[in-house]
Each structure stands twice: as C-alpha cells, then as structure tokens.
mmCIF file of C-alpha atoms in Angstrom:
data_model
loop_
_atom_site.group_PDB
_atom_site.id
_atom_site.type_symbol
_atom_site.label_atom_id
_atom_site.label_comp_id
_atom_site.label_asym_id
_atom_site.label_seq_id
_atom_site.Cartn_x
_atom_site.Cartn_y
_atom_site.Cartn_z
ATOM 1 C CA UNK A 1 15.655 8.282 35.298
ATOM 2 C CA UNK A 2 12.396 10.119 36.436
ATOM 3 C CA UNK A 3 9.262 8.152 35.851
ATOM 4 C CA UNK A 4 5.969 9.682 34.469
ATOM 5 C CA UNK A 5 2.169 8.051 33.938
ATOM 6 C CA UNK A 6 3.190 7.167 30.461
ATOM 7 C CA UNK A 7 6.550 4.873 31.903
ATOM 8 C CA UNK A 8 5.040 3.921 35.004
ATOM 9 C CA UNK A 9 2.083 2.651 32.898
ATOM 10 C CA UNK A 10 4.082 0.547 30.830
ATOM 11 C CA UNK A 11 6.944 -0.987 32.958
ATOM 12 C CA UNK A 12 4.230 -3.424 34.140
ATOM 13 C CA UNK A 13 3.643 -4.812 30.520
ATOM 14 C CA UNK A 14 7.302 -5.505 29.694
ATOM 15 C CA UNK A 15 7.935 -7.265 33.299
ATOM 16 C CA UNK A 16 5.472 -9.620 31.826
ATOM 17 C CA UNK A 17 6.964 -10.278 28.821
ATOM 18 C CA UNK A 18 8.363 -13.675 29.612
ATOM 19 C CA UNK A 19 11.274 -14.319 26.501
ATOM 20 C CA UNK A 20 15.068 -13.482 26.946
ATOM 21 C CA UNK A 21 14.084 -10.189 25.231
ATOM 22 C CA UNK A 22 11.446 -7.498 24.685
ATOM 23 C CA UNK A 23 10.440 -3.917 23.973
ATOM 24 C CA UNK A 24 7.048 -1.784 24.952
ATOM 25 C CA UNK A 25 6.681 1.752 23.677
ATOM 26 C CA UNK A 26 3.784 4.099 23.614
ATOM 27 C CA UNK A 27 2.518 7.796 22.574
ATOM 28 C CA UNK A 28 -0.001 9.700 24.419
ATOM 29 C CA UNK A 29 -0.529 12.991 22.960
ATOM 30 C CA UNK A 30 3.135 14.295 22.505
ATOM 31 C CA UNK A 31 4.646 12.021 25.121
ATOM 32 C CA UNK A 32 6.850 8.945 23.802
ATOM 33 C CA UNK A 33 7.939 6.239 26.083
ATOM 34 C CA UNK A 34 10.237 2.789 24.795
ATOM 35 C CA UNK A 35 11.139 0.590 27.138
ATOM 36 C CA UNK A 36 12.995 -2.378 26.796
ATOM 37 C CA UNK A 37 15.098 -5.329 27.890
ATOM 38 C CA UNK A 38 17.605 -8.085 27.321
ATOM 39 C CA UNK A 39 19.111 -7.206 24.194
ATOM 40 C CA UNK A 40 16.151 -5.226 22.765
ATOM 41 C CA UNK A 41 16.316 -1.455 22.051
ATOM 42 C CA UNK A 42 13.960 0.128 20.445
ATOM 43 C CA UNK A 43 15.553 -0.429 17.045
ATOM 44 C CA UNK A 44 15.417 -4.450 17.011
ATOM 45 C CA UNK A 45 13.981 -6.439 14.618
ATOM 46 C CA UNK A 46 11.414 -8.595 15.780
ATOM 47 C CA UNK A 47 9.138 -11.019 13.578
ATOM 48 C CA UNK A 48 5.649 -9.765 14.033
ATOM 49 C CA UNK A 49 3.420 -12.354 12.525
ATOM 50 C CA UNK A 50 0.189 -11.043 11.593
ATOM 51 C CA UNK A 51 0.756 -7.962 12.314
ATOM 52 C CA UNK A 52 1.819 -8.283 8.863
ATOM 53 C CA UNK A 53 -1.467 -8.056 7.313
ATOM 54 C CA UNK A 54 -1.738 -4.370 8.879
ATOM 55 C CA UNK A 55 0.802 -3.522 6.489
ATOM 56 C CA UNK A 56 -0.794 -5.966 3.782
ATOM 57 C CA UNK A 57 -3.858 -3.877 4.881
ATOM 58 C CA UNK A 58 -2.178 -0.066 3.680
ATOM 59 C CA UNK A 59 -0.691 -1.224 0.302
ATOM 60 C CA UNK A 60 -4.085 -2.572 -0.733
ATOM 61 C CA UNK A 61 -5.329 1.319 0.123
ATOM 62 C CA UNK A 62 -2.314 2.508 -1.045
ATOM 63 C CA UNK A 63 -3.014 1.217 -4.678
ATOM 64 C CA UNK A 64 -6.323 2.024 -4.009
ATOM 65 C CA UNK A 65 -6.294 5.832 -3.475
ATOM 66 C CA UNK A 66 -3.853 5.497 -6.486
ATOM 67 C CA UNK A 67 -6.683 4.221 -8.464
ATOM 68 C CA UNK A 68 -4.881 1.107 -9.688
ATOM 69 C CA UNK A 69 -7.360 -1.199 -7.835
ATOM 70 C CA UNK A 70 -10.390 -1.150 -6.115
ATOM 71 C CA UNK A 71 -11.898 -3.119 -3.581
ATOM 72 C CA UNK A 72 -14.691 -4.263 -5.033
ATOM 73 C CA UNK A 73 -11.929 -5.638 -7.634
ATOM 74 C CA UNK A 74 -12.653 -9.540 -8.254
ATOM 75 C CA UNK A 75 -9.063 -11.282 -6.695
ATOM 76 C CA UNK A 76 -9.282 -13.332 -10.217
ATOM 77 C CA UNK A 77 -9.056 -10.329 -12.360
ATOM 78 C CA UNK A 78 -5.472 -10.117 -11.132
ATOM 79 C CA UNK A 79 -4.711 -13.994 -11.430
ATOM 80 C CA UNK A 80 -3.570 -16.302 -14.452
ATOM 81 C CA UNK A 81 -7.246 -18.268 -13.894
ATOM 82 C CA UNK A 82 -10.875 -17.379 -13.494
ATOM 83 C CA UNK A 83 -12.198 -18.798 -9.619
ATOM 84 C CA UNK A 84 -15.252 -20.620 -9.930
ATOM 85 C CA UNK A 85 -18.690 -19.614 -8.222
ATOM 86 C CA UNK A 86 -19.809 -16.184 -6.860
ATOM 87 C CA UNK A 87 -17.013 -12.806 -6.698
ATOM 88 C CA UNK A 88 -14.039 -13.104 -4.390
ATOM 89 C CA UNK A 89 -12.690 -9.643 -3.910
ATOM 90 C CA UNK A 90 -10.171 -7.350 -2.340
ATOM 91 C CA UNK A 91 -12.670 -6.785 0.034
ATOM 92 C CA UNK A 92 -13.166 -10.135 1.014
ATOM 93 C CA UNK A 93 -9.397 -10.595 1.463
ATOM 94 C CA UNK A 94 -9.162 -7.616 3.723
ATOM 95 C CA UNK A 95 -11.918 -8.415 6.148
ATOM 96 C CA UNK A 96 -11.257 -12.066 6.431
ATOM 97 C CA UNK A 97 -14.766 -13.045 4.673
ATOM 98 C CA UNK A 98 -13.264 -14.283 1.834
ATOM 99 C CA UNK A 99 -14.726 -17.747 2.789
ATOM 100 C CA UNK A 100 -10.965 -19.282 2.407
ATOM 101 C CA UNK A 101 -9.574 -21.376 5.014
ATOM 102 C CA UNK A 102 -7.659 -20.490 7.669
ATOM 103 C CA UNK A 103 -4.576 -21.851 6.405
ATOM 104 C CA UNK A 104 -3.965 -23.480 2.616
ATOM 105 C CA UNK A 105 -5.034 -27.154 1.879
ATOM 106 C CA UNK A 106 -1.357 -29.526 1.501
ATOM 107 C CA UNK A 107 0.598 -26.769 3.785
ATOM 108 C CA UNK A 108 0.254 -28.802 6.831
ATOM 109 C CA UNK A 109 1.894 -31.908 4.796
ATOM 110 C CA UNK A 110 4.678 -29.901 3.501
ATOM 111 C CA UNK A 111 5.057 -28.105 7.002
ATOM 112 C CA UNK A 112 5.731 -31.607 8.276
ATOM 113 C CA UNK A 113 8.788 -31.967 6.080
ATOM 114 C CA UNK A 114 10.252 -28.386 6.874
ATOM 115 C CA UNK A 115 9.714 -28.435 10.394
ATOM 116 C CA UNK A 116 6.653 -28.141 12.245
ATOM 117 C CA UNK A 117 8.049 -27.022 15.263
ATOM 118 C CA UNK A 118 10.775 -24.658 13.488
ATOM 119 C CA UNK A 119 9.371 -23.255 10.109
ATOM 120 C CA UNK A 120 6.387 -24.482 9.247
ATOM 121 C CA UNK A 121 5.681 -22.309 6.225
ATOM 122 C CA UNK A 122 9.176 -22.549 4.741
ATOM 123 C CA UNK A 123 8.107 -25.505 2.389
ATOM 124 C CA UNK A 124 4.942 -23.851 1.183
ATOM 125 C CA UNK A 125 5.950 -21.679 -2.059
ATOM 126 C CA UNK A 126 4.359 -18.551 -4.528
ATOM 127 C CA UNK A 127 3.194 -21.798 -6.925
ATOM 128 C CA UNK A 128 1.853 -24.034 -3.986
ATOM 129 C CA UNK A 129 -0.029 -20.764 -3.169
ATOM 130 C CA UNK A 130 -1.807 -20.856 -6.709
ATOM 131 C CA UNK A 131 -2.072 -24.622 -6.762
ATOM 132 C CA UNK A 132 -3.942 -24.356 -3.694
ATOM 133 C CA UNK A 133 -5.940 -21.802 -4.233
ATOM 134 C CA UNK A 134 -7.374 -23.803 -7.944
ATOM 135 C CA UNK A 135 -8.734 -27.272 -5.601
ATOM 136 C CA UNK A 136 -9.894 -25.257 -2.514
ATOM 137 C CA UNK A 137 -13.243 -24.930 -1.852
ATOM 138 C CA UNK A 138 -14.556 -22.053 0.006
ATOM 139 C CA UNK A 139 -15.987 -22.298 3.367
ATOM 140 C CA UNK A 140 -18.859 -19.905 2.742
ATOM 141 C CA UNK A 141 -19.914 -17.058 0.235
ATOM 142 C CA UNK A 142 -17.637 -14.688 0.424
ATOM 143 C CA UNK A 143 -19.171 -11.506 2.263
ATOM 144 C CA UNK A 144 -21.301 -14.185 4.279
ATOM 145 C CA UNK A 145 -19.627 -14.622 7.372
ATOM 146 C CA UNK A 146 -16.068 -13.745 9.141
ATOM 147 C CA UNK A 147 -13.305 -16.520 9.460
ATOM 148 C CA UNK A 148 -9.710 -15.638 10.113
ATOM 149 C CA UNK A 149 -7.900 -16.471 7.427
ATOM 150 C CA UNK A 150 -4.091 -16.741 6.697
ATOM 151 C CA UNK A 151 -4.373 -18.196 3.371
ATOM 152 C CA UNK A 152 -6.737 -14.936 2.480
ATOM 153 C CA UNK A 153 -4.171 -12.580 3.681
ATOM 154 C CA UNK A 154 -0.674 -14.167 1.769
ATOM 155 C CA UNK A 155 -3.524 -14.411 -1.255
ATOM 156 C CA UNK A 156 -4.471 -10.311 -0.902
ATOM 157 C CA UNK A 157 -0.311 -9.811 -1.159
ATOM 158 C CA UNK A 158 0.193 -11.861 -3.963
ATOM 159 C CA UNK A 159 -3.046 -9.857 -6.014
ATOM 160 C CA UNK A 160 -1.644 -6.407 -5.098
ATOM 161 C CA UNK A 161 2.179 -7.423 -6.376
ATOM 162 C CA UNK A 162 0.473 -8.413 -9.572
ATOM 163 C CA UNK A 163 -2.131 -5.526 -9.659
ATOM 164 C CA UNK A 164 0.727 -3.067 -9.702
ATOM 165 C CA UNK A 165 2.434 -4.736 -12.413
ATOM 166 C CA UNK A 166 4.866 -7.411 -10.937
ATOM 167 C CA UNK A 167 4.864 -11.045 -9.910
ATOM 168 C CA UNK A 168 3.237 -12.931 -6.967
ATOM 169 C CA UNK A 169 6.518 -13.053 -5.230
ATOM 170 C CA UNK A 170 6.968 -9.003 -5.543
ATOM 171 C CA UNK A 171 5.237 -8.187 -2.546
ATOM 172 C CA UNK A 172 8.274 -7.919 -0.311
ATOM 173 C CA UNK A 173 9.889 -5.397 -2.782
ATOM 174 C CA UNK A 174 6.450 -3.284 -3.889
ATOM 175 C CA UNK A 175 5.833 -2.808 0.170
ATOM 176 C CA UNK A 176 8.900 -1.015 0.472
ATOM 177 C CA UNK A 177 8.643 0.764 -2.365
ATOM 178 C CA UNK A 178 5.175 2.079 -1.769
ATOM 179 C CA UNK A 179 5.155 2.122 2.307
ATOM 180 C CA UNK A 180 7.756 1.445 4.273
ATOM 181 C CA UNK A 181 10.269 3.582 2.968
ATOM 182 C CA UNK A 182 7.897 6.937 1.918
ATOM 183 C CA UNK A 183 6.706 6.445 5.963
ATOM 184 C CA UNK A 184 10.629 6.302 6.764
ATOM 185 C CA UNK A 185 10.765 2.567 8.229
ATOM 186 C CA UNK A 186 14.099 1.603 8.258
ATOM 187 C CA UNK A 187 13.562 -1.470 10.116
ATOM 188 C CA UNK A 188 10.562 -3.364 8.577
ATOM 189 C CA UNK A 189 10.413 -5.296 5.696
ATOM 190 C CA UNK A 190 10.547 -9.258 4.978
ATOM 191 C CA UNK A 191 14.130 -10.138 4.698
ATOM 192 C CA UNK A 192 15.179 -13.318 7.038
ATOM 193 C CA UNK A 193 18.371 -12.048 6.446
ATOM 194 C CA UNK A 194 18.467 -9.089 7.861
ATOM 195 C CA UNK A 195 19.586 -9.119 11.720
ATOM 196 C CA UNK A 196 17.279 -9.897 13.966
ATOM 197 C CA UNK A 197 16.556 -10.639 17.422
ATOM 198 C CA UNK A 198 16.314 -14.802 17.727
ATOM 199 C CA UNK A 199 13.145 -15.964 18.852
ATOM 200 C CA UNK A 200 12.257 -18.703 21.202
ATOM 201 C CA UNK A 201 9.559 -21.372 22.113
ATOM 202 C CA UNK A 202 9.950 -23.449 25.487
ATOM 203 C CA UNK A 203 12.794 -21.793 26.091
ATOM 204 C CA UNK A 204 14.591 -22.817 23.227
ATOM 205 C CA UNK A 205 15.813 -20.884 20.044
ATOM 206 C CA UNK A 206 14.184 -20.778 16.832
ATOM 207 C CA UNK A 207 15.922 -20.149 13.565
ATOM 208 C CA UNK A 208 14.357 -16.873 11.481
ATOM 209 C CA UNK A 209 10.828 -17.887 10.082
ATOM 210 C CA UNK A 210 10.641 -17.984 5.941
ATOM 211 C CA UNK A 211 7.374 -17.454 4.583
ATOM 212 C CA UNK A 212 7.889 -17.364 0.580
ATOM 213 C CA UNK A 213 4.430 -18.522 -0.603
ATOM 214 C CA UNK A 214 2.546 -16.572 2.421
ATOM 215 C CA UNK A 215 4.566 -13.643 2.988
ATOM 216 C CA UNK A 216 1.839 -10.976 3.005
ATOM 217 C CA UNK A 217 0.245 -12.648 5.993
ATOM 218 C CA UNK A 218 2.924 -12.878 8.460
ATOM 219 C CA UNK A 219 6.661 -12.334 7.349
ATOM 220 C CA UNK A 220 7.517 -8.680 8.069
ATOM 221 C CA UNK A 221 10.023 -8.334 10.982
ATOM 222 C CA UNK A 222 9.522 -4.355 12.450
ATOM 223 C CA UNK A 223 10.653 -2.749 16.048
ATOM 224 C CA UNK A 224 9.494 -1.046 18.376
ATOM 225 C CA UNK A 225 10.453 2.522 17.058
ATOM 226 C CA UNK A 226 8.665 1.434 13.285
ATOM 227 C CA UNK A 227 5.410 0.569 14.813
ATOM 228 C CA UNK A 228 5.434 3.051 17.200
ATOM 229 C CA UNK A 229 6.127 5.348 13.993
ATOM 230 C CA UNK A 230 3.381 3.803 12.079
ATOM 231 C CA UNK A 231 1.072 3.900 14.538
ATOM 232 C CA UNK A 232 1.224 7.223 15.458
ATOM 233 C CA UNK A 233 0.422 8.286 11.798
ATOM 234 C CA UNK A 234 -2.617 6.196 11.946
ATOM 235 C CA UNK A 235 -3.306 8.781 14.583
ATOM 236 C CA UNK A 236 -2.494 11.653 12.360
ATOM 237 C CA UNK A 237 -2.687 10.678 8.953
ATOM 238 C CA UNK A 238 -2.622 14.411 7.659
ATOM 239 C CA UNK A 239 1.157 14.149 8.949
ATOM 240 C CA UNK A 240 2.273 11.445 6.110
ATOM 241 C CA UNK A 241 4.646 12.649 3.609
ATOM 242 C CA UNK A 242 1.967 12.212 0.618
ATOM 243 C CA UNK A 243 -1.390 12.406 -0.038
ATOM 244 C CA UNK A 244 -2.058 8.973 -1.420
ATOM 245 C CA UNK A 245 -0.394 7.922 2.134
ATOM 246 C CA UNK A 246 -2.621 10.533 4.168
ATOM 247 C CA UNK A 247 -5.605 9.038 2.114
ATOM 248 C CA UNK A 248 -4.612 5.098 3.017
ATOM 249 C CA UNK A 249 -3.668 5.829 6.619
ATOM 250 C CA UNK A 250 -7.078 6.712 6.851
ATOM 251 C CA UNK A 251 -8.945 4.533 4.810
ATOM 252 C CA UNK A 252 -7.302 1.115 6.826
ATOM 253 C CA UNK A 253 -8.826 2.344 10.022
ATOM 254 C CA UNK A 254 -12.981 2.924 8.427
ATOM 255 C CA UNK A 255 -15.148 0.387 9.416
ATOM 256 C CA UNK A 256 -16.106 -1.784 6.551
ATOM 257 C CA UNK A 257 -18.496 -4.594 8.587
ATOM 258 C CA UNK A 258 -20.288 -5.748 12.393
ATOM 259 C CA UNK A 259 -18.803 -8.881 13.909
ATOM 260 C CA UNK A 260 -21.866 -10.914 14.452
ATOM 261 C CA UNK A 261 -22.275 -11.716 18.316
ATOM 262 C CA UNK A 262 -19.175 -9.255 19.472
ATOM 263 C CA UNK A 263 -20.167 -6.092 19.563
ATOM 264 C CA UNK A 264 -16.722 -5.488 17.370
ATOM 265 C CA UNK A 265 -16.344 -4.501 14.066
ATOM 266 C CA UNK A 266 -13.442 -4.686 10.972
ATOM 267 C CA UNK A 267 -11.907 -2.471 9.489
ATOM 268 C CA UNK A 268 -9.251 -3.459 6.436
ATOM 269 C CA UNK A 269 -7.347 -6.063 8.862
ATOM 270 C CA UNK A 270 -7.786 -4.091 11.453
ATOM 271 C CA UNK A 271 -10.135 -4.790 14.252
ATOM 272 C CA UNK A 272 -12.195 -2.283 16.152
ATOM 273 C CA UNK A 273 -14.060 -2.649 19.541
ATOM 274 C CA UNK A 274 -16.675 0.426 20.089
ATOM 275 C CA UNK A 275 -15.677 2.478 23.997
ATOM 276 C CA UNK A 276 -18.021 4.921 25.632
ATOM 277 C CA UNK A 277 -14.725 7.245 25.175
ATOM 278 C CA UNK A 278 -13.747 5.813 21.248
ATOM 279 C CA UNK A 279 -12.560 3.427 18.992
ATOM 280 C CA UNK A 280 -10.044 1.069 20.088
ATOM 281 C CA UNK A 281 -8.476 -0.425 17.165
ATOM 282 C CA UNK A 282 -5.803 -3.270 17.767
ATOM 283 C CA UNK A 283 -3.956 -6.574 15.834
ATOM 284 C CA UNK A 284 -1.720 -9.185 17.505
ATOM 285 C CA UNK A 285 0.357 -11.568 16.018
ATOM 286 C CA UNK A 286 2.744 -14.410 16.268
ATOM 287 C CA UNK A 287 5.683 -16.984 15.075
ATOM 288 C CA UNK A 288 7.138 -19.659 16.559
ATOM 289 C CA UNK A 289 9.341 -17.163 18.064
ATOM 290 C CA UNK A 290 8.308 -13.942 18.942
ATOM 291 C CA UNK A 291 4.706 -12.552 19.856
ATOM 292 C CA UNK A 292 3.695 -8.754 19.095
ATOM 293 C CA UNK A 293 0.749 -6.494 19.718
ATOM 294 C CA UNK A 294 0.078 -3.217 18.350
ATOM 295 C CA UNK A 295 -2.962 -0.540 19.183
ATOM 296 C CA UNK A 296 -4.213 2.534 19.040
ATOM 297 C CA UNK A 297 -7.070 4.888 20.205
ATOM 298 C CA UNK A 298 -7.625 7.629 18.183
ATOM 299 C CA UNK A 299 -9.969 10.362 20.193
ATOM 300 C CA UNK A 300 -7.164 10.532 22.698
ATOM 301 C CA UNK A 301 -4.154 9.722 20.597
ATOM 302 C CA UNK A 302 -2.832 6.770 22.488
ATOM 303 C CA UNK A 303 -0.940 4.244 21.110
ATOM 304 C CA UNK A 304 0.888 1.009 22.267
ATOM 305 C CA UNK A 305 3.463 -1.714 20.826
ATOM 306 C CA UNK A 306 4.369 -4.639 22.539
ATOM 307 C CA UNK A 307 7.137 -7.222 21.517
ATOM 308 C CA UNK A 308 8.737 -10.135 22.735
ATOM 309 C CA UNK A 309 11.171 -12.929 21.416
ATOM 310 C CA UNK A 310 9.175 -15.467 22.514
ATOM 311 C CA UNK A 311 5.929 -17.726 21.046
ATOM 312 C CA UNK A 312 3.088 -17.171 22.084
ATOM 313 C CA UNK A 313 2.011 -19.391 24.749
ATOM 314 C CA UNK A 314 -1.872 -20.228 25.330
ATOM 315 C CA UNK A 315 -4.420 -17.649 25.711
ATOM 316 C CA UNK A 316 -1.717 -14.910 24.859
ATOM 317 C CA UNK A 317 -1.466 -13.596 28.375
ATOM 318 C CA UNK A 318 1.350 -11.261 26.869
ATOM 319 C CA UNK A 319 -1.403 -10.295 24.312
ATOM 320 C CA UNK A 320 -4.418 -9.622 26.513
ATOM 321 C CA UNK A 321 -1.876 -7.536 28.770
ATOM 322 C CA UNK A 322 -0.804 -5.053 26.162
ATOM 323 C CA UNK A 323 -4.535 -5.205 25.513
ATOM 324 C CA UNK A 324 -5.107 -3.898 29.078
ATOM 325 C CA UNK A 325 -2.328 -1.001 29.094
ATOM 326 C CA UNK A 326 -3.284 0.434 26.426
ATOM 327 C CA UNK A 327 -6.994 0.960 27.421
ATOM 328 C CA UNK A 328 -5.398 1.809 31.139
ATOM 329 C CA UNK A 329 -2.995 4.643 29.854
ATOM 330 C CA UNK A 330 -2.679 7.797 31.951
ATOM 331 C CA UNK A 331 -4.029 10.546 29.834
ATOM 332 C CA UNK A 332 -2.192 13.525 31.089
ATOM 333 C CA UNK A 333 0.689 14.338 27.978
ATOM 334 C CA UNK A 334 3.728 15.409 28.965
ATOM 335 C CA UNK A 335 5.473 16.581 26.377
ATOM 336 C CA UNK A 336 8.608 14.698 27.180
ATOM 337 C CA UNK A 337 10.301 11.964 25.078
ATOM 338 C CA UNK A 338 11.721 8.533 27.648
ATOM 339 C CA UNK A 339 14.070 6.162 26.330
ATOM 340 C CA UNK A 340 14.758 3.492 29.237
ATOM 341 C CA UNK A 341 16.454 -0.192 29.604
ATOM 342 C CA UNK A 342 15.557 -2.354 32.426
#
C-alpha cells in the first residue's frame, strides 16, 4: 500500500500503542487515514471513558438550541429536591466548575465491593447518584474555580434525561435518539452488551465496564470510524443533517471560560489550548481497559482519534503522543481515502 504524509504521520502513534489491540485515524482536509492492529478495524468498539462527556457535552446543546433548556438553567430545577446554597447550573456541569467532587462521596466504598481493580463504578447506581448528591458539600462556589469532575459530568446526564421528559437513567436511550443516530453512529452508544473489543490492564483482561449511576461521564463505547465521523463535523458543522445539530456542533466547541495559570481555556467539556496557527481543541479518556484520545484543529481541518485496549498507564504516554501527531500532521491534503492493518 502506498504511504502518504497523512499515514506516514500516524503509523508512529499506533506502534506506540502498547495493548493487544488499537486503531489511529485522521482527516486533513479531504484526506482520511485508519490504521489499525490486532483485532481492531476501524469499526471496533472500544470503551472511551471520558470521552464520554464530549457527547454528554452535544446533547446538553442539543436541547439547548431546541430551547428545552438553557445553560444558565439551575441543575435543581430538573431534580426531585431544591440544592442548598448559591445556583448550580448546566453551565457549571459543563465546564467542570460546578464545585462537585471529582468523584461521588460512598462510591469508593461500594467500588470496593464490585471490584476495584475490575469495575469500580458497577456498584454505584441512578439512586446512589441522588443520595450523594443531597450530603455532598461543594468544594467551591460554583463558577469560582475549575476542578475535574466525574460526579459533575454523570450529574449533567442525569438533568438532561429528565429535562427532556424522562428519567435519570434515560440518558443512554435520549443520546441516541437525539445524536448518535441523526449523526449516523452506528457504533457508539452505552450498551456493555454490545460486542466489544476486551480491554486490558497489566496485561491482563478486563470484563466490559458498567457505569449505571455515572453513565454520562464515561460509559459510551465508539470506534475509530464514529469519532473520526464526529469529529470531522465538529470541523464542518454546516454539514450535519439538521439545524439544531449544525447549531450544537458549534456551540460545544465556543469558549465559555480562561484556565487560570494555563494559558488554556474550556469550552462545554471540551478543552482548548490557543496556537499561533489556531485552536487546538482535544479530550482523553480512560477505563480500566482501554485508553482513547480524540482532537481536532479547526483553521486547518485536522483531526485525530487514537484508541487502544489497554489502561492507561502513568502519565498517559499513549495520550501525550496522539497529543503530539495531531499538532505534527502534514498539511498537504490529498484527496485520497487509506484504510491499512499493520
């Protein structure tokens, strides 16, 4: 197979993934390049962790450009019980200033039971996310300050899936309704039951991660082709099938706040590092199996997946190279469309 600056650019990055399996793809202008290995193609399923909340992310503007929430919406005007102290809104949830924690108080003791080292969040349920959220205090004012926050992101979820009319646990069902299957992603959603690549840690396999009470912040499985999909309508939003869609494509990648002390800046989920040549914009995420990486650069129309069925291991080398080939990609399009297995 001939090579070009798009393939050559990215056979580095999946040489480093380091589990049994993985797939890289990329767009540059109108050339498209997967490549992959083991038993990945570039229609596996691979748990993406928080790369979830990207998705969480373009329902909340989804329902937004529909008008049935906005984000200056209080969280508690969509809950069974009034939150104490100052407003905790959409907002909030979406730029990780909520002042929540990172994860829920009790889910560590309950992750204990389930299986630390297997599925930690398998224990933790739609009521223990409600429970928790009545006894926790925040952190900070929300709006105040930015800390990452899983608990705020299977919270922002459970608020949209009643916002639009349903339960807490209808998240799974009103993101395929209202994304993933208008943007014509066959792949993604949050079934564990659906096949899937298996993930690993150490070396070892993991069994598929369950995430009922914090789904919205890191239980969608995707592939390579999905994201790749996705994010290439984040480069051209004006190509989604509907307006609403064109509107929230859009709308997830405006900057919303500064990152004190970085430089960077958030957008809803999204983060965004300023470059003499544009906006980077880029999430990462992870299970006890499988690591992924998506981002894109809109002024040239670059954009870059990375996944592998393996954990991440410390300081996310896997992570901080995807990083790296995506700022690093050739920028000569050529048109061409290169499938390859290594």
């Amino acid at each position: 197979m001939s090579s070009t600056p798009l393939t050559a650019a990215l056979r580095p990055l999946l040489e480093a993934a380091r589990g049994p399996a993985a797939a890289v793809a990329a767009v540059r202008g109108t050339e498209r390049a997967v490549l992959s290995s083991g038993q990945a193609g570039e229609a596996a399923r691979f748990e993406t962790g928080s790369l979830t909340k990207t998705f969480t992310a373009l329902l909340l503007a989804e329902l937004a450009a529909r008008g049935e929430v906005r984000y200056g919406d209080r969280a508690d005007r969509y809950l069974p019980f009034r939150l104490p102290g100052p407003p905790l809104t959409l907002l909030h949830l979406a730029t990780h200033t909520s002042g929540l924690p990172r994860l829920p108080p009790g889910l560590l003791t309950r992750a204990v039971r389930s299986g630390w080292l297997s599925n930690p969040y398998a224990g933790f349920r739609e009521d223990d996310l409600l429970d928790a959220l009545r006894r926790t205090p925040l952190r900070h004012s929300p709006g105040s300050r930015v800390h990452y926050s899983n608990f705020g992101g299977g919270l922002l979820g459970h608020v949209l899936a009643r916002a639009a009319g349903g339960t807490g646990g209808d998240y799974a069902a009103l993101l395929a309704e209202r994304v993933t299957g208008p943007l014509g992603l066959p792949d993604t959603d949050c079934d564990p039951n659906r096949p899937q690549l298996t993930g690993h840690w150490h070396g070892r396999p993991r069994p598929a991660l369950l995430m009922p009470g914090l789904t919205a912040a890191g239980a969608v499985r995707s592939s390579a082709r999905d994201l790749l999909r996705v994010l290439t309508l984040l480069l051209h939003p004006d190509t989604a099938p509907h307006p609403v869609l064109r509107t929230a494509l859009a709308e997830v990648q405006r900057p919303r706040l500064r990152v004190p002390r970085t430089g960077s800046r958030l957008c809803l989920i999204w983060n965004l590092r300023p470059r003499p040549d544009g906006a980077l914009l880029h999430h990462s995420g992870g299970t006890r199996g499988f690591t992924a990486f998506a981002g894109f650069l809109p002024a040239s129309g670059t954009a870059l997946v990375a996944l592998t069925n393996t954990a991440p291991t410390p300081f996310a080398p896997f992570v901080q190279s995807a990083y790296g080939a995506l700022r690093g990609l050739g920028s000569a399009p050529s048109g061409q469309v290169w499938t390859a297995r290594v």
